mmCIF file of C-alpha atoms in Angstrom:
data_model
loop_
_atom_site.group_PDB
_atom_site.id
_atom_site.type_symbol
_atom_site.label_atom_id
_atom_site.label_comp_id
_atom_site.label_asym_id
_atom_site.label_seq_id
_atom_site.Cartn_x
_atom_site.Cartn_y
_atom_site.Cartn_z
ATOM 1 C CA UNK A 796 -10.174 -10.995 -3.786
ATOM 2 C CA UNK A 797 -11.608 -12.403 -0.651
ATOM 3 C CA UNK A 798 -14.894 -14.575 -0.329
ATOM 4 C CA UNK A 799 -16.330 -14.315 3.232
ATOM 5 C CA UNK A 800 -17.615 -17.343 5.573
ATOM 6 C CA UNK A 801 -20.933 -15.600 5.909
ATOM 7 C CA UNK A 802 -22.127 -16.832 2.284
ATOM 8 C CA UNK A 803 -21.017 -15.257 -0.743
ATOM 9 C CA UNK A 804 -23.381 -12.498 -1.964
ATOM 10 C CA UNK A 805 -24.661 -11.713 -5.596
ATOM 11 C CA UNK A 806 -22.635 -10.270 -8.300
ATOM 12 C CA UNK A 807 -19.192 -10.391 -6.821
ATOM 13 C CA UNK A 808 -16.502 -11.429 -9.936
ATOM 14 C CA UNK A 809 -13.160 -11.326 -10.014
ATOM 15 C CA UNK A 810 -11.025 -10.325 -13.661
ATOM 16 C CA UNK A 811 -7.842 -8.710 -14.479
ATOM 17 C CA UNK A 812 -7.053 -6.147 -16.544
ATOM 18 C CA UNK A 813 -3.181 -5.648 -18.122
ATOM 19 C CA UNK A 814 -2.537 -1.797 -17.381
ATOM 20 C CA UNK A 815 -1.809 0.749 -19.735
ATOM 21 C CA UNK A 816 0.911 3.427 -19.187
ATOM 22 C CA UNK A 817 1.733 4.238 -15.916
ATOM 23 C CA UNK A 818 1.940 7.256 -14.572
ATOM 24 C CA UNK A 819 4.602 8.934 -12.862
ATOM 25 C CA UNK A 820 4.416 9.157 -8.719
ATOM 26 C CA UNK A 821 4.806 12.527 -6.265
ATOM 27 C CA UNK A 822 1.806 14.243 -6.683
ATOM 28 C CA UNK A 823 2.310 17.800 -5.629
ATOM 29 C CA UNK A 824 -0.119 19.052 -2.797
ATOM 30 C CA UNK A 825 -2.216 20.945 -4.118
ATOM 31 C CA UNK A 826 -6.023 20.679 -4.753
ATOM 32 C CA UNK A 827 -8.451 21.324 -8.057
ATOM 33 C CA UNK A 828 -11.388 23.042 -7.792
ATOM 34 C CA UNK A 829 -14.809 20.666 -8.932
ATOM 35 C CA UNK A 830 -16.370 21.688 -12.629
ATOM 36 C CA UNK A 831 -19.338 22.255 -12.908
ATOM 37 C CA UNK A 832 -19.526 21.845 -16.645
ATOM 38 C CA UNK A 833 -19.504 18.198 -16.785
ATOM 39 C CA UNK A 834 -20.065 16.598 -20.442
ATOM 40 C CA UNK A 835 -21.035 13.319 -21.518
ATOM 41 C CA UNK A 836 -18.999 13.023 -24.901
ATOM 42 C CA UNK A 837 -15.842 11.163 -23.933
ATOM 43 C CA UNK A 838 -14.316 11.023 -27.008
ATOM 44 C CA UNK A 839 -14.885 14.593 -27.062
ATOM 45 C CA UNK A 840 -13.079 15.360 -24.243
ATOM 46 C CA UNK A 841 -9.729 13.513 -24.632
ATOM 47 C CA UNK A 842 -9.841 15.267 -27.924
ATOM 48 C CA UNK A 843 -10.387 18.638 -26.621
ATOM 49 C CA UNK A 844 -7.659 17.426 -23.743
ATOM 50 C CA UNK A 845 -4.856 16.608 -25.653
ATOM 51 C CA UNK A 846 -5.419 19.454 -28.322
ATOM 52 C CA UNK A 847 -5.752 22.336 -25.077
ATOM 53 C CA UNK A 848 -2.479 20.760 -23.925
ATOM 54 C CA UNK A 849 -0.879 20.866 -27.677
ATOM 55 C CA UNK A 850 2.756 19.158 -27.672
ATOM 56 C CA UNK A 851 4.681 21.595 -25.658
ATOM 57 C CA UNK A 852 5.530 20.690 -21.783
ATOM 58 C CA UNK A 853 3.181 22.035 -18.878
ATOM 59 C CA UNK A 854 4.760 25.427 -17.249
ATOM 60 C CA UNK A 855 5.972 24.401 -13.470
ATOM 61 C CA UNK A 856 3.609 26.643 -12.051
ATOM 62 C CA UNK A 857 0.515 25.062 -14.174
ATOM 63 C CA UNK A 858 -1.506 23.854 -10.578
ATOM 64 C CA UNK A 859 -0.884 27.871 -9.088
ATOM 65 C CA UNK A 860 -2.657 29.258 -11.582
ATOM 66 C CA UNK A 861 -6.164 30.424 -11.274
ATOM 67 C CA UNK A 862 -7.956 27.224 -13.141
ATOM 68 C CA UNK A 863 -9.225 29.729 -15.741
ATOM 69 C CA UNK A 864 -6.632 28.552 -18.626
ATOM 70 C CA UNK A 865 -7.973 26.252 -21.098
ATOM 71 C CA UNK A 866 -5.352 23.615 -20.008
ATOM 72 C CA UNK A 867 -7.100 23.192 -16.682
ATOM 73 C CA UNK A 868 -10.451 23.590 -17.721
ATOM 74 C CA UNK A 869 -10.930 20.926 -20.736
ATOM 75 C CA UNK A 870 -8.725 18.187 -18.822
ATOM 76 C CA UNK A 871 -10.774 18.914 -15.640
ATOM 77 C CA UNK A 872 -14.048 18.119 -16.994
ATOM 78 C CA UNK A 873 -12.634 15.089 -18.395
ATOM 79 C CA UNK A 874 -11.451 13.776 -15.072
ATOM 80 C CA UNK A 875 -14.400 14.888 -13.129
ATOM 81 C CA UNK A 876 -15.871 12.340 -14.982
ATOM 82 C CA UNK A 877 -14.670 9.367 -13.093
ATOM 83 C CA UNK A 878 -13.992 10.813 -9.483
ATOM 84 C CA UNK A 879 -17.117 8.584 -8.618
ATOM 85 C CA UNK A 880 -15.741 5.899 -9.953
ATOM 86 C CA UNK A 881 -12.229 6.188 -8.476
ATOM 87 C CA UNK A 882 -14.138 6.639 -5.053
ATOM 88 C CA UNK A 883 -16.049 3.432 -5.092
ATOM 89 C CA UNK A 884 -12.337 1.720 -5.921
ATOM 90 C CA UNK A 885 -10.694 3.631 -3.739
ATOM 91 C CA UNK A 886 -13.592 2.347 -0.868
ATOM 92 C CA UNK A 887 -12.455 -1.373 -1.698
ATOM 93 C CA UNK A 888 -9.198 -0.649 -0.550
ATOM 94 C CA UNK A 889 -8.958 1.523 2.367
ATOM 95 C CA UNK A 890 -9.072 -0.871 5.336
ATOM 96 C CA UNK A 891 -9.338 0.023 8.529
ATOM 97 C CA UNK A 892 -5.874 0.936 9.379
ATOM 98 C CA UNK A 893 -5.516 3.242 6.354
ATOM 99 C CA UNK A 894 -8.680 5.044 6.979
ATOM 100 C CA UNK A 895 -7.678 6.483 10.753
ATOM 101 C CA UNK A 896 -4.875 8.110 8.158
ATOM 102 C CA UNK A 897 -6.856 8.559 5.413
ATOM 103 C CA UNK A 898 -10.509 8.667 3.445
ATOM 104 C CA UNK A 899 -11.397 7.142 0.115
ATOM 105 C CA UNK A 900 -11.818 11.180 -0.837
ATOM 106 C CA UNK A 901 -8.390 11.826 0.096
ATOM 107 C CA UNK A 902 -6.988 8.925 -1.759
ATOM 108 C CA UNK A 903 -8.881 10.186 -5.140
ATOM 109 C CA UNK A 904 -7.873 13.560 -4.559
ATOM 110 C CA UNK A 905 -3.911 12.499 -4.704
ATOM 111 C CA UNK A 906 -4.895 10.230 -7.928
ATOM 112 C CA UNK A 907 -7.285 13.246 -9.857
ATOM 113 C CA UNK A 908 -4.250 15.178 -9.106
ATOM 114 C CA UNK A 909 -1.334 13.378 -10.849
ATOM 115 C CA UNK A 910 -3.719 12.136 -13.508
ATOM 116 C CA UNK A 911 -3.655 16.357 -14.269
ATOM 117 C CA UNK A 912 0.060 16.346 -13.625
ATOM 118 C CA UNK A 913 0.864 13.533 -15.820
ATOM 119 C CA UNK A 914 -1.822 13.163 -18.991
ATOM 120 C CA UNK A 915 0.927 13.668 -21.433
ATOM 121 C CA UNK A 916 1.997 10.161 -20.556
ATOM 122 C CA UNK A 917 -1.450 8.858 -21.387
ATOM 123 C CA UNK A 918 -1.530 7.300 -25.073
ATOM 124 C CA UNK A 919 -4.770 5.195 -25.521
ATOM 125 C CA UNK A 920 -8.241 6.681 -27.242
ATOM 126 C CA UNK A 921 -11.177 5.519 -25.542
ATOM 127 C CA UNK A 922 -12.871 5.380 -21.992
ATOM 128 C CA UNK A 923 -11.406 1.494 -21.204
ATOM 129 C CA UNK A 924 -8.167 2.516 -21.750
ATOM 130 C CA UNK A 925 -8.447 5.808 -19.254
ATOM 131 C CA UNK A 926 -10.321 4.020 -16.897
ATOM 132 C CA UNK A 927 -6.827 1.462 -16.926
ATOM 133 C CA UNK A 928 -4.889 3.923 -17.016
ATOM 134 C CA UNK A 929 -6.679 5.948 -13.882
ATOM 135 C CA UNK A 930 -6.820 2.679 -12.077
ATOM 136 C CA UNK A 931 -3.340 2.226 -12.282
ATOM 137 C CA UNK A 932 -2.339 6.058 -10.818
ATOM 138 C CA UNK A 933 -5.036 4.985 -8.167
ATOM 139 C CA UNK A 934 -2.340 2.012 -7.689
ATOM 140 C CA UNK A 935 0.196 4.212 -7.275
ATOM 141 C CA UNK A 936 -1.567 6.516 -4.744
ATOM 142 C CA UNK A 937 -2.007 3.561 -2.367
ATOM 143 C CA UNK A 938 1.208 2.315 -2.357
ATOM 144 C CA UNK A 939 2.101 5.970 -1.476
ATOM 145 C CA UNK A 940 0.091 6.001 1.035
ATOM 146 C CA UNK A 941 0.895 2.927 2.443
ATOM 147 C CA UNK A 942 4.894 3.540 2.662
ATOM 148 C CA UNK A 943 3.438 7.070 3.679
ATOM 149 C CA UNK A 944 1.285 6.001 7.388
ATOM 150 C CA UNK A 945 1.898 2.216 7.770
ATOM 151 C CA UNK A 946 5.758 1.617 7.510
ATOM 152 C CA UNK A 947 6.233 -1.815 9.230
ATOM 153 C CA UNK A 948 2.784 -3.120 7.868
ATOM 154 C CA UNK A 949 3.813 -1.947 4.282
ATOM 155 C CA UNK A 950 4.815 -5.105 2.746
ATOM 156 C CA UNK A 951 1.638 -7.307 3.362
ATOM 157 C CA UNK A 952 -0.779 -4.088 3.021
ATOM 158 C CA UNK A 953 1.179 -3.702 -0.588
ATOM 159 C CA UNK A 954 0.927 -7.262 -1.671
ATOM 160 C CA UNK A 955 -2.790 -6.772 -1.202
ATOM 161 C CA UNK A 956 -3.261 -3.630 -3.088
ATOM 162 C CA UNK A 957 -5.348 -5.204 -6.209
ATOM 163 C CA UNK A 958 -7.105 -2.423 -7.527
ATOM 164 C CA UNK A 959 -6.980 -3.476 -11.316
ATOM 165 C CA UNK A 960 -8.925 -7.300 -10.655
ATOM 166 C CA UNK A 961 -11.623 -4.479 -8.120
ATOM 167 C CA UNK A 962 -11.704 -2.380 -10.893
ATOM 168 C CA UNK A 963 -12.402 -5.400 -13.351
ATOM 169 C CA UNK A 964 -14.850 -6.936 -11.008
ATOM 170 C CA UNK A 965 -16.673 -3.584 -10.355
ATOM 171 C CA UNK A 966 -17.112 -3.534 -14.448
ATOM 172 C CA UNK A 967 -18.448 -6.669 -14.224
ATOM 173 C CA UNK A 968 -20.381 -6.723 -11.467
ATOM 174 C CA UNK A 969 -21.810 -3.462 -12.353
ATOM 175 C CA UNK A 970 -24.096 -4.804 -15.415
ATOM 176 C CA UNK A 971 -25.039 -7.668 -13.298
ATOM 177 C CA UNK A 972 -26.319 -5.202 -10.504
ATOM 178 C CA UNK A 973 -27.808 -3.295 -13.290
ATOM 179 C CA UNK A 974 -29.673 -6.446 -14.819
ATOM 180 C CA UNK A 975 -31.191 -6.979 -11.943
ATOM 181 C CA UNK A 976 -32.397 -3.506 -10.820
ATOM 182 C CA UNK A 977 -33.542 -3.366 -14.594
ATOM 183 C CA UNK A 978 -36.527 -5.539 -13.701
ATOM 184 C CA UNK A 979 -37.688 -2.977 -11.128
ATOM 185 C CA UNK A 980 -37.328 0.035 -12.622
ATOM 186 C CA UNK A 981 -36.462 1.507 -16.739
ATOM 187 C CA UNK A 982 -33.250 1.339 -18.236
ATOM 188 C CA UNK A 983 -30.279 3.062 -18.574
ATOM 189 C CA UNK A 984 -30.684 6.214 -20.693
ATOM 190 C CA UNK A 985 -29.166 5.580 -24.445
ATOM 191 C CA UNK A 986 -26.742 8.572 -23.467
ATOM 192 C CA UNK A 987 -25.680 6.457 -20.670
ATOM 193 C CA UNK A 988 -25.765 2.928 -22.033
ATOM 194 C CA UNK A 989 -22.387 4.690 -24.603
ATOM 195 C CA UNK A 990 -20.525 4.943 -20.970
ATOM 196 C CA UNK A 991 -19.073 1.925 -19.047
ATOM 197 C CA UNK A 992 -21.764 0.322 -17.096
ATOM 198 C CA UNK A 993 -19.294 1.141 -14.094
ATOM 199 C CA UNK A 994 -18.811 4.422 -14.331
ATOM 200 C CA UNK A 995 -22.856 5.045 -14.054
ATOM 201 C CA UNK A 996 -23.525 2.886 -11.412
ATOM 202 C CA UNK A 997 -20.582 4.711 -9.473
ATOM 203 C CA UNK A 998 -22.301 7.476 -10.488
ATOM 204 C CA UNK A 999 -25.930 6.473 -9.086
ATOM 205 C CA UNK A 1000 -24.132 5.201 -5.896
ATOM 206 C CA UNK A 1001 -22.210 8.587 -5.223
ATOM 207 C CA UNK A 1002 -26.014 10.050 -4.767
ATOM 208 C CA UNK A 1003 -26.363 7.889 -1.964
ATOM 209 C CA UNK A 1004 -25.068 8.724 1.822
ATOM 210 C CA UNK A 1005 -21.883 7.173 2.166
ATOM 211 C CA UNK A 1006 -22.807 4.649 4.772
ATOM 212 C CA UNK A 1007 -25.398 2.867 1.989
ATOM 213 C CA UNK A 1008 -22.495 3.236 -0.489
ATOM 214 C CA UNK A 1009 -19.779 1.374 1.670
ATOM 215 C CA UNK A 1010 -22.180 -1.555 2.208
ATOM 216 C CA UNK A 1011 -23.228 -1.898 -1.221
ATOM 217 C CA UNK A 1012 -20.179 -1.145 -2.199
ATOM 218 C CA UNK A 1013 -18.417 -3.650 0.368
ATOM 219 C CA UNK A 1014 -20.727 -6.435 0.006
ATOM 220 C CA UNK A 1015 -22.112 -6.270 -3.699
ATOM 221 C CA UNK A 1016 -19.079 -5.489 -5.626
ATOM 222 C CA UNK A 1017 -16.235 -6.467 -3.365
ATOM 223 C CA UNK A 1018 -17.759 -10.049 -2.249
ATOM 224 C CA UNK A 1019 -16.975 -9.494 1.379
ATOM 225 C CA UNK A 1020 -18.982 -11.331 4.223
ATOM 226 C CA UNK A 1021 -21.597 -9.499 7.031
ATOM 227 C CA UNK A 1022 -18.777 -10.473 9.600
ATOM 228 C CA UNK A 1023 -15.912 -9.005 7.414
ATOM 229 C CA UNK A 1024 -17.777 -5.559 6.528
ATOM 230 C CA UNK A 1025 -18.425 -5.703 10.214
ATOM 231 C CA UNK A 1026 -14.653 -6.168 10.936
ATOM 232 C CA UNK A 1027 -13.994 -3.128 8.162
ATOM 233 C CA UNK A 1028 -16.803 -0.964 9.392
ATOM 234 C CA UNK A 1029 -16.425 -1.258 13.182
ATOM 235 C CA UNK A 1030 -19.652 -2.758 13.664
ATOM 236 C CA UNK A 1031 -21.923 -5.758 14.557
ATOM 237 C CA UNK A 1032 -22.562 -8.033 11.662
ATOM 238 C CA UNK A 1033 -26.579 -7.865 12.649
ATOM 239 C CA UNK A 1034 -26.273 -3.939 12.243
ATOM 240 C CA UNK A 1035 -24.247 -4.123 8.495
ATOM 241 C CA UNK A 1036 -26.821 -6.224 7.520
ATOM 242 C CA UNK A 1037 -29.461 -4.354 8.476
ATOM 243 C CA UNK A 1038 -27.793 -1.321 6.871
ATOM 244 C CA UNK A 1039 -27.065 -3.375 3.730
ATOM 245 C CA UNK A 1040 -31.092 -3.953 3.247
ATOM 246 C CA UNK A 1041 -32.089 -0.350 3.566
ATOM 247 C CA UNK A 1042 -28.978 0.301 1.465
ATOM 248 C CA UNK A 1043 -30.023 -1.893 -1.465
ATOM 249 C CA UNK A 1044 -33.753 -0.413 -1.117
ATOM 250 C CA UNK A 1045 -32.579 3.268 -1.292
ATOM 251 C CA UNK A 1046 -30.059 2.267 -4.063
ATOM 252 C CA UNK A 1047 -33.344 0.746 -5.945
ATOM 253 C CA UNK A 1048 -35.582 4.018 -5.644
ATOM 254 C CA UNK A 1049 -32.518 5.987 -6.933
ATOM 255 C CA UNK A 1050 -31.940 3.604 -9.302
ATOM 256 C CA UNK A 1051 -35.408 3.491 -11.033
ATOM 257 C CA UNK A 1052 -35.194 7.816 -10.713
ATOM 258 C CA UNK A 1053 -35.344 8.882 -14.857
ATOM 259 C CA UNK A 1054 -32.364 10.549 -16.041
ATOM 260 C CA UNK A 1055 -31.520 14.100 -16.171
#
């Protein structure tokens, strides 16, 4: 991960984590439809996931169908979960050649979708070990996506594509951004404090407008320099950093917001 010249900012880490299965590439183009139903009990979930999808193999037609079958429906809601998450990864990424081909959105989409495709494959237990495994289809969806719009550029675009050490420094970085909103405002809810620390500050940044996530995002979690945000953003370094500021003080009031 980069360190800019402009002085390195608060929070940024840097950590690896080994990935679990990985998941099977060609997505099919299609699209799933947002639930609504959204619930907090992880463990719950993957249960409910794997027991909905039973043992026997997923019917070719599964993604035509009208999203009403229990298949669709339990897995969905389990996935939901961390499309926040895989967006604020999926902003680290996307520089500013991929994104004239592509948005972070896009890039989730592709990963949510062969997550659905390709759960069977998944054989770990707990929320660390999906959030590995998701990371790693995220990996996969790049690369795609690279060979996909950039062809020439692919090889040094690919060697760059570190998603698991972003993903291990947003975990990280996450509770120390969280430690030090904690002094302004109450803490996490005890629902939420059972989560990954990541997955609720993605969360809490997804209510923001993307512009304040992308800085925060860019500069707080990623490490990256005024002048290289600028360079990623199209912009004058004075102008990112003014945007950073009223970034971090919006993030703060929605931060110290209680919990649903």
């Amino acid at each position: 991960m980069r360190k800019g010249t402009g002085g390195s900012p608060p929070f940024a880490t840097v950590g690896f984590c080994p990935p679990n299965t990985i998941a099977r590439r060609n997505m099919p183009q299609t699209s799933i439809a947002p639930d609504a139903g959204i619930e907090s009990d992880v463990s719950q979930l993957l249960c409910q996931a794997r027991q909905s999808l039973g043992g026997e193999k997923l019917p070719k037609d599964w993604h035509h169908q009208d999203g009403s079958n229990d298949n669709s429906q339990a897995l969905g809601r389990l996935l939901q979960l961390y499309r926040n998450y895989l967006t604020i990864l999926a902003t680290t990424q996307l520089d500013r050649r991929l994104r004239r081909r592509m948005s972070p959105s896009d890039l989730v989409q592709d990963a949510m979708l062969a997550a659905h495709r390709d759960f069977r494959s998944f054989r770990g237990s707990s929320e660390p070990e999906l959030l590995c495994w998701l990371r790693q289809i995220l990996v996969n969806c790049l690369r795609d996506a690279i060979d996909m719009h950039l062809n020439a550029q692919k090889r040094d675009l690919r060697r760059e594509v570190s998603i698991e050490q972003v993903g291990q420094s947003l975990d990280k970085s996450a509770c120390q951004l969280a430690n030090v909103l904690a002094d302004r405002g109450p803490s996490p809810s005890e629902p939420a404090r059972r989560r990954e620390r990541a997955v609720e500050l993605a969360d809490q940044l997804a209510k923001l407008r993307p512009e304040y996530r992308d800085v925060i995002v860019l500069r707080n979690l990623q490490g990256l320099s005024f002048n290289e945000i600028a360079e990623r953003l199209d912009r004058r370094p004075g102008t990112v950093r003014m945007l950073w500021l009223r970034a971090m003080d919006k993030f703060k009031q929605t931060y110290e917001q209680p919990q649903a």
